[in-house]
mmCIF file of C-alpha atoms in Angstrom:
data_model
loop_
_atom_site.group_PDB
_atom_site.id
_atom_site.type_symbol
_atom_site.label_atom_id
_atom_site.label_comp_id
_atom_site.label_asym_id
_atom_site.label_seq_id
_atom_site.Cartn_x
_atom_site.Cartn_y
_atom_site.Cartn_z
ATOM 1 C CA MET A 28 100.121 78.585 93.270
ATOM 2 C CA SER A 29 102.532 77.138 91.191
ATOM 3 C CA ASP A 30 105.750 78.594 91.512
ATOM 4 C CA SER A 31 106.115 78.693 87.641
ATOM 5 C CA GLN A 32 102.921 80.779 87.214
ATOM 6 C CA ASP A 33 103.543 84.573 86.711
ATOM 7 C CA PRO A 34 103.488 87.031 90.203
ATOM 8 C CA ASN A 35 100.507 87.051 92.220
ATOM 9 C CA ILE A 36 100.951 89.135 94.606
ATOM 10 C CA ASP A 37 98.210 90.941 96.550
ATOM 11 C CA ILE A 38 100.492 93.991 96.961
ATOM 12 C CA SER A 39 97.306 96.020 98.556
ATOM 13 C CA GLY A 40 98.142 95.119 101.745
ATOM 14 C CA THR A 41 100.884 94.533 104.017
ATOM 15 C CA ILE A 42 103.174 91.710 103.088
ATOM 16 C CA SER A 43 105.183 91.406 106.189
ATOM 17 C CA GLY A 44 106.006 87.445 108.445
ATOM 18 C CA ASN A 45 106.160 84.941 112.650
ATOM 19 C CA ASN A 46 107.987 82.916 113.091
ATOM 20 C CA VAL A 47 107.037 84.752 109.617
ATOM 21 C CA ASN A 48 103.455 86.779 108.866
ATOM 22 C CA VAL A 49 102.184 87.920 106.073
ATOM 23 C CA GLY A 50 100.080 91.550 107.192
ATOM 24 C CA GLY A 51 100.601 92.274 110.315
ATOM 25 C CA VAL A 52 102.222 90.309 113.552
ATOM 26 C CA GLN A 53 99.036 88.572 115.400
ATOM 27 C CA ASN A 54 98.454 87.357 118.553
ATOM 28 C CA ASN A 55 97.483 83.485 117.822
ATOM 29 C CA TYR A 56 99.310 81.739 121.198
ATOM 30 C CA PHE A 57 96.882 79.916 123.107
ATOM 31 C CA ASN A 58 96.889 79.676 127.099
ATOM 32 C CA THR A 59 98.629 76.435 127.980
ATOM 33 C CA THR A 60 99.364 77.043 131.703
ATOM 34 C CA GLY A 61 95.965 75.682 133.354
ATOM 35 C CA LYS A 62 95.213 79.081 134.289
ATOM 36 C CA PRO A 63 92.812 81.955 133.997
ATOM 37 C CA VAL A 64 94.559 84.969 132.284
ATOM 38 C CA CYS A 65 93.921 88.598 131.267
ATOM 39 C CA PRO A 66 94.914 88.249 127.538
ATOM 40 C CA ASN A 67 96.643 91.386 126.053
ATOM 41 C CA ALA A 68 97.307 92.841 122.274
ATOM 42 C CA PRO A 69 100.446 92.379 120.265
ATOM 43 C CA GLU A 70 102.381 94.550 121.057
ATOM 44 C CA PRO A 71 102.400 98.173 118.417
ATOM 45 C CA PRO A 72 105.202 98.395 115.425
ATOM 46 C CA GLU A 73 109.079 99.152 117.229
ATOM 47 C CA HIS A 74 109.018 102.573 114.645
ATOM 48 C CA PHE A 75 105.214 103.193 115.197
ATOM 49 C CA THR A 76 104.196 106.696 114.951
ATOM 50 C CA GLY A 77 101.723 110.013 114.433
ATOM 51 C CA ARG A 78 97.963 108.709 114.280
ATOM 52 C CA ALA A 79 97.622 110.787 117.402
ATOM 53 C CA VAL A 80 94.511 112.261 116.427
ATOM 54 C CA GLU A 81 92.559 108.918 115.289
ATOM 55 C CA ILE A 82 93.246 107.121 118.555
ATOM 56 C CA GLU A 83 92.337 109.936 120.836
ATOM 57 C CA GLN A 84 88.694 109.942 118.507
ATOM 58 C CA LEU A 85 89.083 105.989 118.837
ATOM 59 C CA LEU A 86 89.136 106.302 122.933
ATOM 60 C CA LYS A 87 85.895 109.102 122.505
ATOM 61 C CA GLN A 88 84.055 106.080 120.490
ATOM 62 C CA LEU A 89 85.047 103.944 122.997
ATOM 63 C CA ASN A 90 84.251 105.450 126.131
ATOM 64 C CA ALA A 91 80.671 106.182 125.119
ATOM 65 C CA ASP A 92 78.436 105.532 127.332
ATOM 66 C CA GLN A 93 77.312 102.639 125.874
ATOM 67 C CA VAL A 94 76.729 99.173 127.038
ATOM 68 C CA VAL A 95 78.754 97.806 123.723
ATOM 69 C CA ALA A 96 80.922 100.212 122.012
ATOM 70 C CA ILE A 97 81.745 99.450 118.244
ATOM 71 C CA THR A 98 83.930 101.680 115.845
ATOM 72 C CA ALA A 99 85.238 101.072 113.023
ATOM 73 C CA VAL A 100 88.667 102.400 111.718
ATOM 74 C CA GLN A 101 88.627 101.282 107.502
ATOM 75 C CA GLY A 102 90.998 102.013 105.545
ATOM 76 C CA MET A 103 93.313 100.761 102.018
ATOM 77 C CA GLY A 104 95.699 98.122 102.710
ATOM 78 C CA GLY A 105 98.854 98.544 104.234
ATOM 79 C CA ILE A 106 97.182 101.997 105.603
ATOM 80 C CA GLY A 107 98.486 100.859 109.447
ATOM 81 C CA LYS A 108 95.104 99.623 110.639
ATOM 82 C CA THR A 109 96.033 97.352 112.380
ATOM 83 C CA SER A 110 99.326 98.943 113.749
ATOM 84 C CA LEU A 111 97.234 101.807 114.933
ATOM 85 C CA ALA A 112 94.598 98.992 116.976
ATOM 86 C CA LYS A 113 97.878 98.141 118.731
ATOM 87 C CA ALA A 114 99.040 101.486 119.399
ATOM 88 C CA LEU A 115 95.290 102.344 121.214
ATOM 89 C CA CYS A 116 95.812 98.808 122.894
ATOM 90 C CA ALA A 117 98.789 99.659 124.280
ATOM 91 C CA GLN A 118 97.693 103.169 125.889
ATOM 92 C CA LYS A 119 98.602 103.206 129.460
ATOM 93 C CA ARG A 120 96.138 105.769 130.241
ATOM 94 C CA GLU A 121 93.254 103.777 128.584
ATOM 95 C CA ARG A 122 94.020 100.769 129.475
ATOM 96 C CA PHE A 123 91.811 97.659 129.153
ATOM 97 C CA GLY A 124 91.949 94.413 132.264
ATOM 98 C CA ALA A 125 91.482 92.050 129.296
ATOM 99 C CA ILE A 126 92.322 92.194 125.528
ATOM 100 C CA LEU A 127 90.963 89.833 123.113
ATOM 101 C CA TRP A 128 92.903 89.895 119.821
ATOM 102 C CA ALA A 129 91.414 87.760 116.735
ATOM 103 C CA ASP A 130 93.152 87.705 113.192
ATOM 104 C CA ILE A 131 89.574 87.203 110.909
ATOM 105 C CA THR A 132 91.982 87.751 107.096
ATOM 106 C CA PRO A 133 89.439 86.284 104.299
ATOM 107 C CA SER A 134 89.480 82.816 105.369
ATOM 108 C CA PRO A 135 89.935 82.305 109.228
ATOM 109 C CA ASN A 136 90.023 79.810 111.318
ATOM 110 C CA ILE A 137 86.676 80.333 113.301
ATOM 111 C CA ARG A 138 87.077 77.372 116.003
ATOM 112 C CA ASN A 139 90.156 77.364 116.668
ATOM 113 C CA GLU A 140 89.913 81.357 117.435
ATOM 114 C CA LEU A 141 86.889 80.447 119.351
ATOM 115 C CA LEU A 142 89.208 77.297 121.090
ATOM 116 C CA LYS A 143 91.999 80.115 121.597
ATOM 117 C CA TRP A 144 89.508 82.470 123.287
ATOM 118 C CA PHE A 145 88.267 79.513 125.645
ATOM 119 C CA SER A 146 91.813 78.870 126.674
ATOM 120 C CA TYR A 147 91.849 82.235 128.319
ATOM 121 C CA THR A 148 90.243 80.707 130.811
ATOM 122 C CA GLY A 149 92.152 77.970 131.618
ATOM 123 C CA GLN A 150 90.136 75.089 131.028
ATOM 124 C CA GLU A 151 90.087 72.365 128.932
ATOM 125 C CA PRO A 152 87.462 72.495 126.344
ATOM 126 C CA THR A 153 84.449 70.037 126.723
ATOM 127 C CA PHE A 154 82.449 70.241 123.845
ATOM 128 C CA PRO A 155 80.806 67.791 121.999
ATOM 129 C CA PRO A 156 82.232 67.336 118.981
ATOM 130 C CA ASP A 157 78.989 67.648 117.024
ATOM 131 C CA ALA A 158 79.045 70.822 118.851
ATOM 132 C CA THR A 159 77.953 74.151 115.771
ATOM 133 C CA PRO A 160 80.260 77.307 116.119
ATOM 134 C CA GLU A 161 77.137 79.377 117.674
ATOM 135 C CA GLN A 162 77.065 77.428 120.052
ATOM 136 C CA ILE A 163 80.725 77.118 121.081
ATOM 137 C CA ALA A 164 80.616 80.798 120.844
ATOM 138 C CA ASP A 165 77.445 80.902 123.495
ATOM 139 C CA HIS A 166 79.722 79.017 126.156
ATOM 140 C CA VAL A 167 83.153 80.744 125.222
ATOM 141 C CA ARG A 168 80.612 84.091 125.988
ATOM 142 C CA GLY A 169 79.525 82.681 129.234
ATOM 143 C CA GLN A 170 83.152 81.204 130.549
ATOM 144 C CA LEU A 171 84.838 84.175 129.819
ATOM 145 C CA THR A 172 82.004 86.788 131.261
ATOM 146 C CA ALA A 173 82.546 84.584 134.565
ATOM 147 C CA ILE A 174 85.984 84.096 134.743
ATOM 148 C CA PHE A 175 86.833 87.609 133.885
ATOM 149 C CA GLU A 176 84.493 89.067 136.676
ATOM 150 C CA MET A 177 86.048 86.883 138.702
ATOM 151 C CA MET A 178 89.995 88.159 137.962
ATOM 152 C CA CYS A 179 88.071 91.617 138.475
ATOM 153 C CA VAL A 180 89.259 92.706 135.173
ATOM 154 C CA GLY A 181 87.741 95.492 135.094
ATOM 155 C CA ARG A 182 86.605 96.678 130.780
ATOM 156 C CA VAL A 183 87.528 94.155 127.995
ATOM 157 C CA LEU A 184 88.807 95.352 124.293
ATOM 158 C CA VAL A 185 87.712 92.958 121.286
ATOM 159 C CA VAL A 186 89.833 94.269 118.419
ATOM 160 C CA LEU A 187 88.349 91.636 115.252
ATOM 161 C CA ASP A 188 91.531 93.012 113.254
ATOM 162 C CA ASP A 189 91.369 92.762 109.067
ATOM 163 C CA VAL A 190 87.561 91.453 108.386
ATOM 164 C CA TRP A 191 86.255 90.959 104.779
ATOM 165 C CA LEU A 192 83.561 90.547 103.386
ATOM 166 C CA GLU A 193 84.391 87.125 102.833
ATOM 167 C CA SER A 194 84.250 86.800 106.701
ATOM 168 C CA ILE A 195 81.642 88.528 108.320
ATOM 169 C CA HIS A 196 80.088 85.517 109.591
ATOM 170 C CA ALA A 197 83.343 84.994 111.252
ATOM 171 C CA ALA A 198 83.577 88.108 112.821
ATOM 172 C CA LYS A 199 80.004 87.754 113.888
ATOM 173 C CA LEU A 200 80.283 84.689 116.002
ATOM 174 C CA LEU A 201 83.134 86.010 117.443
ATOM 175 C CA ARG A 202 81.302 89.031 118.660
ATOM 176 C CA ARG A 203 78.749 86.399 120.020
ATOM 177 C CA ALA A 204 81.659 85.016 121.849
ATOM 178 C CA ALA A 205 83.011 88.368 123.690
ATOM 179 C CA PRO A 206 82.065 88.898 127.116
ATOM 180 C CA THR A 207 78.853 90.782 128.037
ATOM 181 C CA GLY A 208 79.628 94.285 128.149
ATOM 182 C CA ALA A 209 82.698 94.328 126.122
ATOM 183 C CA LYS A 210 84.023 97.087 124.122
ATOM 184 C CA VAL A 211 84.528 95.775 119.652
ATOM 185 C CA LEU A 212 86.861 97.554 117.696
ATOM 186 C CA ILE A 213 86.625 96.429 114.222
ATOM 187 C CA THR A 214 89.710 96.949 111.316
ATOM 188 C CA THR A 215 88.373 96.618 107.865
ATOM 189 C CA ARG A 216 89.264 97.752 104.274
ATOM 190 C CA ASN A 217 85.675 97.627 102.462
ATOM 191 C CA GLU A 218 83.052 100.211 104.485
ATOM 192 C CA GLN A 219 80.398 97.617 103.635
ATOM 193 C CA VAL A 220 82.442 95.343 106.301
ATOM 194 C CA ILE A 221 81.225 98.065 109.081
ATOM 195 C CA HIS A 222 77.527 98.461 107.993
ATOM 196 C CA GLU A 223 77.313 94.498 108.380
ATOM 197 C CA LEU A 224 78.405 94.605 111.473
ATOM 198 C CA ASP A 225 76.917 97.625 112.652
ATOM 199 C CA GLY A 226 79.765 99.452 113.041
ATOM 200 C CA GLY A 227 78.567 102.924 113.409
ATOM 201 C CA GLU A 228 80.366 105.569 112.459
ATOM 202 C CA ALA A 229 84.205 104.541 110.306
ATOM 203 C CA ILE A 230 87.386 106.379 110.980
ATOM 204 C CA ALA A 231 88.977 106.708 107.455
ATOM 205 C CA LEU A 232 92.551 106.422 107.825
ATOM 206 C CA ASN A 233 94.163 107.704 104.796
ATOM 207 C CA GLU A 234 98.412 108.517 104.407
ATOM 208 C CA LEU A 235 100.467 109.796 107.291
ATOM 209 C CA PRO A 236 100.894 114.172 107.068
ATOM 210 C CA GLU A 237 103.962 115.056 106.430
ATOM 211 C CA ALA A 238 105.439 116.007 109.362
ATOM 212 C CA ASP A 239 105.051 112.497 110.677
ATOM 213 C CA ALA A 240 105.231 110.365 107.555
ATOM 214 C CA LYS A 241 109.366 112.229 107.595
ATOM 215 C CA ALA A 242 109.263 111.633 111.366
ATOM 216 C CA LEU A 243 108.786 107.852 110.712
ATOM 217 C CA LEU A 244 111.418 107.628 107.712
ATOM 218 C CA THR A 245 113.948 109.295 110.248
ATOM 219 C CA SER A 246 113.199 106.607 112.594
ATOM 220 C CA LEU A 247 113.794 103.701 110.143
ATOM 221 C CA THR A 248 117.302 105.111 108.228
ATOM 222 C CA ALA A 249 118.679 106.991 111.181
ATOM 223 C CA SER A 250 121.557 104.961 111.698
ATOM 224 C CA HIS A 251 122.920 104.121 108.015
ATOM 225 C CA PRO A 252 125.496 107.214 107.287
ATOM 226 C CA LEU A 253 124.127 106.986 103.616
ATOM 227 C CA ILE A 254 120.874 108.725 104.021
ATOM 228 C CA ARG A 255 120.717 112.665 104.636
ATOM 229 C CA PRO A 256 117.615 114.936 105.550
ATOM 230 C CA GLU A 257 117.674 115.770 101.792
ATOM 231 C CA ASP A 258 117.401 112.058 100.911
ATOM 232 C CA ARG A 259 114.332 111.491 103.318
ATOM 233 C CA ASP A 260 112.865 114.692 102.526
ATOM 234 C CA ARG A 261 112.784 114.017 98.130
ATOM 235 C CA LEU A 262 111.939 109.915 99.070
ATOM 236 C CA TYR A 263 108.495 111.698 100.415
ATOM 237 C CA ARG A 264 108.127 114.026 98.066
ATOM 238 C CA LEU A 265 108.349 110.961 95.682
ATOM 239 C CA ILE A 266 106.065 108.382 97.687
ATOM 240 C CA GLY A 267 103.696 110.472 100.394
ATOM 241 C CA GLY A 268 102.681 109.445 103.574
ATOM 242 C CA HIS A 269 101.505 105.417 102.678
ATOM 243 C CA PRO A 270 103.537 103.999 106.013
ATOM 244 C CA LEU A 271 103.636 100.445 104.474
ATOM 245 C CA ALA A 272 105.379 101.988 100.958
ATOM 246 C CA LEU A 273 107.600 104.365 102.835
ATOM 247 C CA GLU A 274 108.713 101.098 104.911
ATOM 248 C CA ILE A 275 109.666 98.808 101.886
ATOM 249 C CA ALA A 276 111.398 101.969 100.665
ATOM 250 C CA ALA A 277 113.515 103.335 103.512
ATOM 251 C CA ALA A 278 114.399 99.246 103.275
ATOM 252 C CA THR A 279 115.170 99.880 100.329
ATOM 253 C CA LEU A 280 117.207 102.440 100.534
ATOM 254 C CA LYS A 281 119.945 101.320 103.401
ATOM 255 C CA THR A 282 121.018 98.466 101.068
ATOM 256 C CA ALA A 283 122.428 101.742 99.110
ATOM 257 C CA LYS A 284 126.279 101.184 98.928
ATOM 258 C CA ASP A 285 127.189 104.622 98.170
ATOM 259 C CA ARG A 286 125.429 108.023 97.431
ATOM 260 C CA PRO A 287 125.750 107.227 93.709
ATOM 261 C CA HIS A 288 124.090 103.675 94.229
ATOM 262 C CA LEU A 289 121.345 105.633 96.825
ATOM 263 C CA GLY A 290 120.191 108.131 94.015
ATOM 264 C CA ARG A 291 119.737 105.692 91.689
ATOM 265 C CA ILE A 292 117.144 104.137 93.739
ATOM 266 C CA LEU A 293 114.936 107.374 94.115
ATOM 267 C CA ASP A 294 115.608 107.811 90.464
ATOM 268 C CA SER A 295 114.092 104.510 89.875
ATOM 269 C CA TYR A 296 111.095 105.358 91.986
ATOM 270 C CA GLN A 297 110.825 108.565 90.067
ATOM 271 C CA SER A 298 110.381 106.140 86.734
ATOM 272 C CA GLY A 299 107.955 104.243 88.259
ATOM 273 C CA LEU A 300 105.546 107.055 89.160
ATOM 274 C CA LYS A 301 105.873 108.425 86.150
ATOM 275 C CA ASP A 302 105.059 105.688 84.019
ATOM 276 C CA GLY A 303 103.752 102.720 85.796
ATOM 277 C CA ALA A 304 102.034 100.642 82.992
ATOM 278 C CA ALA A 305 105.682 99.681 82.908
ATOM 279 C CA LEU A 306 105.998 98.192 86.070
ATOM 280 C CA LYS A 307 106.004 94.335 86.104
ATOM 281 C CA LEU A 308 103.641 94.071 89.118
ATOM 282 C CA TYR A 309 101.178 97.150 87.528
ATOM 283 C CA ASP A 310 98.342 96.934 89.453
ATOM 284 C CA ARG A 311 95.892 99.702 88.838
ATOM 285 C CA ASP A 312 93.670 99.288 91.532
ATOM 286 C CA ALA A 313 96.763 99.352 93.689
ATOM 287 C CA PRO A 314 98.125 102.259 95.444
ATOM 288 C CA ARG A 315 100.255 103.628 92.468
ATOM 289 C CA ASN A 316 103.147 105.052 95.879
ATOM 290 C CA LEU A 317 103.424 101.255 96.822
ATOM 291 C CA THR A 318 102.808 99.217 93.401
ATOM 292 C CA VAL A 319 106.132 101.701 92.435
ATOM 293 C CA VAL A 320 108.613 100.617 95.711
ATOM 294 C CA PHE A 321 107.088 97.269 95.950
ATOM 295 C CA ASP A 322 108.157 96.493 92.558
ATOM 296 C CA TYR A 323 111.610 97.633 92.776
ATOM 297 C CA SER A 324 112.377 95.439 95.948
ATOM 298 C CA TYR A 325 110.638 92.149 94.323
ATOM 299 C CA ARG A 326 113.039 92.766 91.113
ATOM 300 C CA HIS A 327 115.851 93.464 93.328
ATOM 301 C CA LEU A 328 115.132 89.834 94.684
ATOM 302 C CA SER A 329 116.962 86.935 93.129
ATOM 303 C CA GLU A 330 115.450 84.070 91.229
ATOM 304 C CA SER A 331 114.750 81.525 93.738
ATOM 305 C CA GLU A 332 113.966 84.116 96.817
ATOM 306 C CA GLN A 333 111.220 85.461 93.740
ATOM 307 C CA ARG A 334 110.188 82.007 93.384
ATOM 308 C CA ALA A 335 110.233 81.618 97.175
ATOM 309 C CA PHE A 336 108.066 84.775 98.133
ATOM 310 C CA ARG A 337 105.299 83.700 95.057
ATOM 311 C CA ARG A 338 104.658 80.863 96.507
ATOM 312 C CA LEU A 339 103.459 83.078 100.156
ATOM 313 C CA GLY A 340 101.031 83.514 97.835
ATOM 314 C CA ILE A 341 98.806 80.828 98.875
ATOM 315 C CA VAL A 342 98.850 81.992 102.641
ATOM 316 C CA ALA A 343 95.896 84.268 103.965
ATOM 317 C CA PRO A 344 96.629 87.576 103.480
ATOM 318 C CA ASP A 345 97.430 89.379 107.018
ATOM 319 C CA SER A 346 98.052 85.738 108.198
ATOM 320 C CA VAL A 347 100.768 84.156 110.743
ATOM 321 C CA TRP A 348 103.158 81.485 109.305
ATOM 322 C CA ASP A 349 105.729 78.910 110.736
ATOM 323 C CA ARG A 350 108.823 77.964 109.902
ATOM 324 C CA GLY A 351 107.353 74.058 109.483
ATOM 325 C CA LEU A 352 104.878 75.534 106.447
ATOM 326 C CA ILE A 353 107.716 77.162 105.431
ATOM 327 C CA ALA A 354 110.012 74.119 104.758
ATOM 328 C CA GLN A 355 106.839 72.715 103.140
ATOM 329 C CA LEU A 356 106.352 75.916 100.907
ATOM 330 C CA TRP A 357 110.031 76.583 100.196
ATOM 331 C CA GLU A 358 110.654 72.306 99.710
ATOM 332 C CA LEU A 359 113.260 73.272 102.120
ATOM 333 C CA ASN A 360 114.668 71.148 105.447
ATOM 334 C CA GLU A 361 117.813 72.217 106.102
ATOM 335 C CA ASP A 362 117.627 75.259 108.702
ATOM 336 C CA ARG A 363 120.645 77.324 107.371
ATOM 337 C CA VAL A 364 119.000 77.965 103.845
ATOM 338 C CA ILE A 365 115.620 78.968 105.913
ATOM 339 C CA ASP A 366 117.299 81.418 108.264
ATOM 340 C CA ASP A 367 119.219 82.280 104.675
ATOM 341 C CA GLN A 368 115.456 82.482 102.671
ATOM 342 C CA ILE A 369 113.803 84.442 105.250
ATOM 343 C CA THR A 370 116.713 86.932 105.743
ATOM 344 C CA ALA A 371 117.089 87.949 102.029
ATOM 345 C CA LEU A 372 112.949 88.488 102.589
ATOM 346 C CA CYS A 373 112.882 90.278 105.610
ATOM 347 C CA ASP A 374 116.260 93.074 105.016
ATOM 348 C CA PRO A 375 113.842 94.545 102.187
ATOM 349 C CA ALA A 376 111.006 94.637 104.420
ATOM 350 C CA LEU A 377 108.806 92.480 101.682
ATOM 351 C CA ILE A 378 107.852 89.906 105.614
ATOM 352 C CA HIS A 379 108.062 91.005 108.981
ATOM 353 C CA ARG A 380 109.316 87.959 112.374
ATOM 354 C CA ASP A 381 106.778 88.161 114.841
ATOM 355 C CA LYS A 382 108.239 89.371 118.081
#
């Protein structure tokens, strides 16, 4: 998207950065050791809070007696589907010996994902140049099954994160490449995806309940001397429990220079919630609370920062990108300038660094 166009930013998803990423932090690393490894999921976000009921429900489904348990989590963008999947994978009492994680997105590079999975065998890929994705998937399944059995890894979990209707075929190929007997967890925004993938009973992910939302706000803002419990209470009354909206709002409150400034930020949220159509980034299909906090943060970027953020619109939602791509998108070649621009977007939680 040209930076001269009007902003066309998908605020219905996480707007977060690897190196930097738009969306969740993802596990896109190949095994280059030359030896078999047991892959694992990315770590949950530092401030992950709540979702105990959903985690218990998912574990119950994944522990069912079927040879392959396919379960699914659905919900609007930014509601925490990826974070929940990561938190489930991190449960110490329910360890999986290997976790194959795939970031699907609307337009995945399926060959790249299959090669990434194959790299965990420690072998060099020997596919014919004209091998079809189906042939590669079958070979990956066979090799992973054999290697994991040899390594005695035990249970294997496959996570197909952020599946879209446009990427159903890619998700099916990755399921085809999964080791025999692997459990499968799908996350998606669209219930139809679950039916297409025979996903069984879906867990609908809603906003955080009040106690969890306030605990998240406390975790995000406790170190800031200006922000008081009554401010967090007011923010929750205004914004509710949308995790991404709370994260962006908390980052914005932390920019307040004094108490009056902090009050003006909250007043702006209140005004935007009353008259959403007046927002620059108004989208009737997006959650109003997320729209309001995102609109405020975007409007308070400099013109060059807004332009840099708009240029990220060419990157697939919920995908990871590195400094090389940033330099090309932003037409910058000085590390200091790139770092300053990244920081300007990280501070308001519009992008996140990949740990």
